[in-house]
Short mmCIF file of C-alpha atoms in Angstrom, two decimals:
data_model
loop_
_atom_site.label_atom_id
_atom_site.label_comp_id
_atom_site.label_asym_id
_atom_site.label_seq_id
_atom_site.Cartn_x
_atom_site.Cartn_y
_atom_site.Cartn_z
CA UNK A 23 -15.49 -2.80 17.78
CA UNK A 24 -15.42 -6.24 16.21
CA UNK A 25 -13.00 -6.82 13.32
CA UNK A 26 -13.00 -9.78 10.94
CA UNK A 27 -9.56 -10.17 9.33
CA UNK A 28 -9.51 -12.19 6.09
CA UNK A 29 -6.25 -13.87 5.11
CA UNK A 30 -5.14 -13.82 8.73
CA UNK A 31 -2.57 -16.60 8.36
CA UNK A 32 -0.44 -14.69 5.81
CA UNK A 33 2.36 -12.25 6.57
CA UNK A 34 0.10 -9.23 6.03
CA UNK A 35 -2.82 -10.76 7.93
CA UNK A 36 -0.73 -11.72 10.94
CA UNK A 37 0.58 -8.18 11.29
CA UNK A 38 -2.94 -6.80 10.93
CA UNK A 39 -4.28 -9.10 13.65
CA UNK A 40 -1.41 -8.21 16.00
CA UNK A 41 -1.91 -4.46 15.51
CA UNK A 42 -5.66 -4.70 16.06
CA UNK A 43 -5.26 -6.84 19.18
CA UNK A 44 -2.99 -4.22 20.73
CA UNK A 45 -6.12 -2.13 21.23
CA UNK A 46 -7.93 -3.20 24.38
CA UNK A 47 -11.46 -2.59 23.10
CA UNK A 48 -10.95 -4.57 19.88
CA UNK A 49 -12.56 -7.98 19.37
CA UNK A 50 -10.58 -9.61 16.57
CA UNK A 51 -11.90 -12.58 14.61
CA UNK A 52 -9.22 -14.15 12.41
CA UNK A 53 -10.36 -15.87 9.22
CA UNK A 54 -8.65 -18.24 6.83
CA UNK A 55 -9.29 -21.18 4.52
CA UNK A 56 -7.31 -23.74 6.55
CA UNK A 57 -8.01 -23.77 10.33
CA UNK A 58 -4.84 -25.74 11.15
CA UNK A 59 -2.61 -23.31 9.26
CA UNK A 60 -4.44 -20.39 10.84
CA UNK A 61 -3.92 -21.76 14.35
CA UNK A 62 -0.22 -22.42 13.74
CA UNK A 63 0.41 -19.00 12.23
CA UNK A 64 -1.42 -16.99 14.88
CA UNK A 65 -0.03 -18.95 17.80
CA UNK A 66 3.57 -18.37 16.78
CA UNK A 67 3.90 -14.95 18.44
CA UNK A 68 3.22 -16.35 21.92
CA UNK A 69 0.52 -13.81 22.79
CA UNK A 70 -2.33 -16.30 22.60
CA UNK A 71 -4.62 -16.95 19.70
CA UNK A 72 -7.56 -14.70 18.79
CA UNK A 73 -10.95 -16.15 17.97
CA UNK A 74 -10.83 -17.84 14.57
CA UNK A 75 -13.31 -18.85 11.89
CA UNK A 76 -13.03 -20.61 8.55
CA UNK A 77 -13.74 -18.46 5.48
CA UNK A 78 -13.03 -19.70 1.96
CA UNK A 79 -12.92 -16.74 -0.41
CA UNK A 80 -13.44 -19.05 -3.39
CA UNK A 81 -16.83 -19.99 -1.92
CA UNK A 82 -19.20 -17.03 -2.55
CA UNK A 83 -21.41 -17.95 0.41
CA UNK A 84 -18.65 -18.54 2.97
CA UNK A 85 -18.12 -14.92 4.03
CA UNK A 86 -21.83 -14.10 3.94
CA UNK A 87 -22.55 -17.01 6.29
CA UNK A 88 -20.09 -15.67 8.88
CA UNK A 89 -21.34 -12.09 8.60
CA UNK A 90 -24.99 -13.13 8.83
CA UNK A 91 -24.55 -14.55 12.33
CA UNK A 92 -25.99 -13.02 15.52
CA UNK A 93 -22.85 -10.91 16.19
CA UNK A 94 -21.56 -9.64 12.82
CA UNK A 95 -18.30 -7.77 12.43
CA UNK A 96 -18.32 -3.98 12.51
CA UNK A 97 -15.39 -3.89 10.08
CA UNK A 98 -14.12 -6.51 7.63
CA UNK A 99 -10.40 -6.14 6.89
CA UNK A 100 -9.16 -7.98 3.80
CA UNK A 101 -5.51 -9.03 3.80
CA UNK A 102 -5.97 -11.84 1.24
CA UNK A 103 -4.97 -11.72 -2.38
CA UNK A 104 -4.64 -11.43 -5.24
CA UNK A 105 -6.71 -8.30 -4.95
CA UNK A 106 -7.94 -8.25 -8.55
CA UNK A 107 -9.54 -11.66 -8.02
CA UNK A 108 -11.20 -11.17 -4.62
CA UNK A 109 -11.51 -7.54 -3.52
CA UNK A 110 -14.60 -6.32 -5.40
CA UNK A 111 -16.66 -9.43 -4.69
CA UNK A 112 -15.90 -9.73 -1.00
CA UNK A 113 -16.24 -5.95 -0.51
CA UNK A 114 -19.77 -6.00 -1.89
CA UNK A 115 -20.61 -8.99 0.31
CA UNK A 116 -19.30 -7.28 3.44
CA UNK A 117 -21.08 -4.00 2.66
CA UNK A 118 -24.35 -5.79 1.87
CA UNK A 119 -24.14 -7.59 5.23
CA UNK A 120 -23.81 -4.25 7.06
CA UNK A 121 -20.06 -4.18 7.76
CA UNK A 122 -17.64 -1.43 6.90
CA UNK A 123 -14.80 -2.67 4.70
CA UNK A 124 -11.04 -2.04 4.60
CA UNK A 125 -8.78 -3.66 1.99
CA UNK A 126 -4.98 -3.71 1.91
CA UNK A 127 -5.20 -3.83 -1.90
CA UNK A 128 -7.53 -2.62 -4.61
CA UNK A 129 -7.42 -0.30 -7.58
CA UNK A 130 -9.68 2.29 -9.18
CA UNK A 131 -11.71 -0.39 -10.97
CA UNK A 132 -12.47 -2.07 -7.63
CA UNK A 133 -13.43 1.25 -6.07
CA UNK A 134 -15.80 1.97 -8.94
CA UNK A 135 -17.30 -1.53 -8.69
CA UNK A 136 -18.11 -1.17 -4.98
CA UNK A 137 -19.14 2.48 -4.70
CA UNK A 138 -22.84 1.85 -5.35
CA UNK A 139 -23.07 -0.93 -2.74
CA UNK A 140 -21.33 1.23 -0.13
CA UNK A 141 -23.76 4.11 -0.69
CA UNK A 142 -26.80 1.84 -0.83
CA UNK A 143 -26.00 0.18 2.50
CA UNK A 144 -24.69 3.29 4.24
CA UNK A 145 -21.19 1.94 4.79
CA UNK A 146 -17.63 2.93 3.90
CA UNK A 147 -15.29 0.90 1.68
CA UNK A 148 -11.62 1.83 2.10
CA UNK A 149 -9.12 0.54 -0.46
CA UNK A 150 -5.36 0.70 -0.83
CA UNK A 151 -4.85 0.38 2.92
CA UNK A 152 -1.30 -0.85 2.51
CA UNK A 153 1.98 0.46 1.17
CA UNK A 154 1.49 1.08 -2.55
CA UNK A 155 -1.34 1.95 -2.86
CA UNK A 156 -1.74 3.31 0.66
CA UNK A 157 1.26 4.99 2.24
CA UNK A 158 2.28 6.19 -1.23
CA UNK A 159 -0.76 8.46 -1.47
CA UNK A 160 -0.57 9.36 2.22
CA UNK A 161 3.04 10.48 1.78
CA UNK A 162 2.20 12.70 -1.21
CA UNK A 163 -0.58 14.38 0.74
CA UNK A 164 1.56 14.69 3.88
CA UNK A 165 4.43 16.38 2.05
CA UNK A 166 2.06 18.72 0.18
CA UNK A 167 0.43 19.70 3.48
CA UNK A 168 3.79 20.84 4.83
CA UNK A 169 4.41 23.17 1.91
CA UNK A 170 2.70 26.51 1.50
CA UNK A 171 1.10 26.43 -1.93
CA UNK A 172 -0.05 23.25 -3.76
CA UNK A 173 -0.09 25.12 -7.08
CA UNK A 174 3.66 25.63 -6.85
CA UNK A 175 4.48 22.33 -5.14
CA UNK A 176 6.66 19.89 -7.04
CA UNK A 177 7.24 16.42 -5.57
CA UNK A 178 9.68 13.72 -6.60
CA UNK A 179 9.21 10.30 -4.97
CA UNK A 180 11.03 6.96 -4.91
CA UNK A 181 9.63 3.74 -3.48
CA UNK A 182 10.91 0.18 -3.24
CA UNK A 183 13.58 -2.07 -1.78
CA UNK A 184 14.69 -5.65 -1.34
CA UNK A 185 11.80 -7.90 -0.34
CA UNK A 186 10.69 -11.45 -1.15
CA UNK A 187 7.60 -11.59 -3.35
CA UNK A 188 4.50 -13.59 -2.46
CA UNK A 189 2.50 -15.47 -5.07
CA UNK A 190 -0.46 -13.13 -4.55
CA UNK A 191 1.87 -10.15 -4.91
CA UNK A 192 3.23 -11.52 -8.16
CA UNK A 193 -0.31 -12.15 -9.43
CA UNK A 194 -1.34 -8.57 -8.67
CA UNK A 195 1.82 -7.16 -10.28
CA UNK A 196 1.32 -9.14 -13.49
CA UNK A 197 -2.36 -8.20 -13.63
CA UNK A 198 -1.62 -4.50 -13.11
CA UNK A 199 0.94 -4.42 -15.94
CA UNK A 200 -1.15 -6.47 -18.35
CA UNK A 201 -4.35 -4.56 -17.57
CA UNK A 202 -2.41 -1.28 -17.90
CA UNK A 203 -3.56 0.13 -14.58
CA UNK A 204 -1.60 3.20 -13.63
CA UNK A 205 0.60 5.30 -15.88
CA UNK A 206 4.06 3.79 -16.51
CA UNK A 207 6.57 6.23 -17.98
CA UNK A 208 4.39 9.24 -17.15
CA UNK A 209 4.54 12.17 -14.76
CA UNK A 210 1.85 14.59 -13.59
CA UNK A 211 2.47 18.22 -14.55
CA UNK A 212 0.15 21.23 -14.43
CA UNK A 213 -3.07 19.23 -14.42
CA UNK A 214 -2.13 16.67 -17.08
CA UNK A 215 -0.11 13.52 -17.63
CA UNK A 216 3.09 13.83 -19.63
CA UNK A 217 4.99 10.92 -21.15
CA UNK A 218 8.75 10.90 -20.73
CA UNK A 219 11.00 9.83 -23.62
CA UNK A 220 11.97 6.14 -23.31
CA UNK A 221 15.67 6.98 -22.87
CA UNK A 222 15.08 9.46 -20.02
CA UNK A 223 17.62 8.80 -17.28
CA UNK A 224 16.38 8.54 -13.70
CA UNK A 225 18.80 9.03 -10.83
CA UNK A 226 18.47 6.96 -7.67
CA UNK A 227 18.65 9.05 -4.47
CA UNK A 228 21.10 8.18 -1.71
CA UNK A 229 18.23 6.77 0.37
CA UNK A 230 18.71 3.66 -1.81
CA UNK A 231 21.88 1.65 -2.51
CA UNK A 232 23.77 2.07 -5.76
CA UNK A 233 22.67 -1.34 -7.08
CA UNK A 234 19.06 -0.13 -7.36
CA UNK A 235 17.42 1.23 -10.50
CA UNK A 236 14.46 3.62 -10.79
CA UNK A 237 11.52 3.48 -13.18
CA UNK A 238 9.07 6.34 -13.62
CA UNK A 239 5.51 5.10 -13.08
CA UNK A 240 2.57 7.04 -11.64
CA UNK A 241 -0.15 4.90 -10.08
CA UNK A 242 -3.87 5.68 -9.94
CA UNK A 243 -3.90 6.61 -6.27
CA UNK A 244 -1.06 9.14 -6.52
CA UNK A 245 -2.49 10.64 -9.69
CA UNK A 246 -5.79 11.13 -7.80
CA UNK A 247 -3.91 12.86 -4.99
CA UNK A 248 -2.04 15.15 -7.39
CA UNK A 249 -5.27 16.13 -9.13
CA UNK A 250 -7.22 16.76 -5.93
CA UNK A 251 -4.40 18.80 -4.41
CA UNK A 252 -3.70 20.72 -7.62
CA UNK A 253 0.04 20.04 -7.49
CA UNK A 254 2.38 21.66 -9.97
CA UNK A 255 4.03 18.29 -10.58
CA UNK A 256 4.43 14.78 -9.23
CA UNK A 257 7.10 12.39 -10.46
CA UNK A 258 6.97 8.90 -8.94
CA UNK A 259 9.72 6.31 -9.40
CA UNK A 260 9.52 2.66 -8.41
CA UNK A 261 12.79 1.15 -7.26
CA UNK A 262 13.96 -2.27 -8.40
CA UNK A 263 16.71 -3.74 -6.27
CA UNK A 264 18.68 -5.59 -8.94
CA UNK A 265 18.93 -6.54 -12.60
CA UNK A 266 18.16 -10.16 -11.68
CA UNK A 267 14.76 -9.19 -10.27
CA UNK A 268 13.98 -7.07 -13.32
CA UNK A 269 14.87 -9.98 -15.58
CA UNK A 270 12.71 -12.41 -13.60
CA UNK A 271 9.67 -10.13 -13.77
CA UNK A 272 10.24 -9.45 -17.46
CA UNK A 273 10.27 -13.17 -18.23
CA UNK A 274 7.09 -13.67 -16.19
CA UNK A 275 5.36 -10.90 -18.15
CA UNK A 276 6.48 -12.50 -21.40
CA UNK A 277 5.20 -15.86 -20.12
CA UNK A 278 8.68 -17.31 -20.50
CA UNK A 279 8.53 -18.43 -16.87
CA UNK A 280 5.69 -19.64 -14.67
CA UNK A 281 4.92 -18.35 -11.20
CA UNK A 282 6.96 -20.97 -9.36
CA UNK A 283 10.10 -20.36 -11.45
CA UNK A 284 9.70 -16.60 -11.14
CA UNK A 285 9.36 -16.69 -7.37
CA UNK A 286 12.38 -18.96 -7.09
CA UNK A 287 14.42 -16.57 -9.22
CA UNK A 288 13.42 -13.61 -7.07
CA UNK A 289 14.15 -15.54 -3.86
CA UNK A 290 17.60 -16.33 -5.23
CA UNK A 291 18.18 -12.68 -6.14
CA UNK A 292 17.36 -11.45 -2.63
CA UNK A 293 19.04 -14.33 -0.81
CA UNK A 294 21.92 -13.17 1.35
CA UNK A 295 20.96 -9.50 1.13
CA UNK A 296 19.58 -7.45 3.97
CA UNK A 297 15.89 -6.83 3.31
CA UNK A 298 14.66 -3.24 3.36
CA UNK A 299 11.83 -1.10 2.09
CA UNK A 300 11.80 2.69 1.71
CA UNK A 301 9.61 5.53 0.57
CA UNK A 302 11.46 8.79 -0.09
CA UNK A 303 9.77 12.04 -1.11
CA UNK A 304 11.26 15.45 -1.78
CA UNK A 305 8.99 18.44 -2.29
CA UNK A 306 9.58 22.10 -3.08
CA UNK A 307 7.27 25.11 -3.11
CA UNK A 308 8.89 28.44 -3.68
CA UNK A 309 11.72 28.66 -1.13
CA UNK A 310 10.30 25.93 1.10
CA UNK A 311 11.37 22.30 0.98
CA UNK A 312 10.18 19.09 2.62
CA UNK A 313 12.00 15.77 2.52
CA UNK A 314 10.79 12.59 4.20
CA UNK A 315 12.04 9.01 4.21
CA UNK A 316 10.26 5.99 5.67
CA UNK A 317 12.35 2.88 6.25
CA UNK A 318 11.53 -0.63 7.42
CA UNK A 319 12.81 -4.17 6.94
CA UNK A 320 9.46 -5.85 6.19
CA UNK A 321 6.93 -4.26 3.84
CA UNK A 322 4.43 -7.09 4.47
CA UNK A 323 4.33 -6.40 8.20
CA UNK A 324 4.05 -2.68 7.45
CA UNK A 325 1.13 -3.32 5.09
CA UNK A 326 -0.73 -5.31 7.75
CA UNK A 327 -0.18 -2.61 10.35
CA UNK A 328 -1.39 0.10 7.97
CA UNK A 329 -4.55 -1.89 7.19
CA UNK A 330 -5.23 -2.26 10.92
CA UNK A 331 -4.69 1.43 11.64
CA UNK A 332 -7.02 2.36 8.78
CA UNK A 333 -9.63 -0.06 10.15
CA UNK A 334 -9.38 1.64 13.54
CA UNK A 335 -10.39 5.01 12.08
CA UNK A 336 -13.91 6.04 13.11
CA UNK A 337 -16.19 5.19 10.14
CA UNK A 338 -19.36 6.71 11.58
CA UNK A 339 -21.20 9.01 9.19
CA UNK A 340 -19.00 8.11 6.23
CA UNK A 341 -20.18 6.23 3.16
CA UNK A 342 -18.91 5.39 -0.30
CA UNK A 343 -15.73 3.80 -1.68
CA UNK A 344 -12.43 5.68 -1.40
CA UNK A 345 -8.67 5.34 -1.35
CA UNK A 346 -7.28 5.09 2.17
CA UNK A 347 -5.12 8.15 1.54
CA UNK A 348 -8.35 10.15 1.07
CA UNK A 349 -9.96 8.60 4.14
CA UNK A 350 -7.34 9.40 6.80
CA UNK A 351 -5.74 12.65 7.97
CA UNK A 352 -2.63 12.17 5.83
CA UNK A 353 -0.03 14.23 7.79
CA UNK A 354 -1.09 12.70 11.12
CA UNK A 355 -1.27 9.19 9.67
CA UNK A 356 2.20 9.52 8.12
CA UNK A 357 3.64 10.66 11.45
CA UNK A 358 2.02 7.68 13.19
CA UNK A 359 4.24 5.31 11.24
CA UNK A 360 7.10 6.29 13.55
CA UNK A 361 5.11 5.87 16.78
CA UNK A 362 2.50 3.16 16.12
CA UNK A 363 4.30 0.65 13.87
CA UNK A 364 7.22 -1.33 15.32
CA UNK A 365 10.31 -1.54 13.14
CA UNK A 366 9.60 1.63 11.16
CA UNK A 367 11.89 4.66 11.09
CA UNK A 368 10.68 7.99 9.78
CA UNK A 369 12.76 11.06 8.96
CA UNK A 370 11.32 14.45 8.04
CA UNK A 371 13.22 17.61 7.13
CA UNK A 372 11.53 20.92 6.34
CA UNK A 373 13.33 24.15 5.55
CA UNK A 374 12.75 27.70 4.41
CA UNK A 375 15.63 29.52 2.76
CA UNK A 376 16.45 32.14 0.21
CA UNK A 377 17.12 29.41 -2.35
CA UNK A 378 15.89 25.84 -2.47
CA UNK A 379 18.68 23.26 -2.17
CA UNK A 380 19.92 21.70 -5.39
CA UNK A 381 19.12 18.18 -4.22
CA UNK A 382 17.49 16.36 -1.30
CA UNK A 383 19.48 15.72 1.80
CA UNK A 384 21.21 12.35 1.44
CA UNK A 385 20.36 9.53 3.83
CA UNK A 386 23.12 6.96 3.82
CA UNK A 387 22.49 3.22 4.14
CA UNK A 388 21.95 2.45 7.83
CA UNK A 389 21.46 6.07 8.91
CA UNK A 390 17.76 5.50 9.44
#
């Protein structure tokens, strides 16, 4: 298989390239706007540089020219952002040129915008092949699969940590909030969305340090999973590491600060702290419980590895545009995080008792 990785010089792209190159039968073509930066970034790991090509995503014909060559890529993997600016356009280009497409980002609007092109050209477009969206939806499906009855399954999830924020990541965050994608302040219950009162308190589980705060917000991918599975309820909370980060993002949303100032403020807030990222889910169904926690130090490297693993799935016979969490075997893919992604720890507890426990098992800082 031949893979073309867009945005290969970034943190996500580098991890994607490295994960793909670990497979002996993979031919990886790394793409970026600046050849010198690409060469420096990909040569830093000491394993030798993959084949590289210049692709400028702001030039509509740049990607098409590469894919129209005599040996086109079987799969295009997009690790460049911001997603709202590039994903739909480059996905349609890749699909039209006969390549399957995997994107670390994307939202429901992007999926809808590319579905017709994927069907027309007999290819698959996979979106949300990252962390959130991506592993978020995979985790919901994996926990539900380990419980007996979706109709009685209730899941509470927490996701976040201490990580630096890239400019593309900030762009996508601001766009998502301003465009009102997802469902902030809402939970899924019995087939419908329910708004929580503004003053509803949200406890932070012991998988996260006491300085963190939790905010209820259900994204499009996880809502899709809850609806398809027919869950009794799904409550998703995003974790913010500190009040300083919340304040910086709030000022950016209010246009009181520009991107550069916001990123500096976030860098200052995380400076001197140990970076971490976690996804924690606790599910109950009758007397059965399932609790899982994923932990890593670098969510960008994890995102790149997830995109690569999704790209390595066999796309033959599959067409259309879908979330990655719908595309993969969720329980198996979730378990692979512990075996196929360096630097990731995964804990999973399942139990059957006469009474469900009052709260999830606590995972102390450093236990994972």
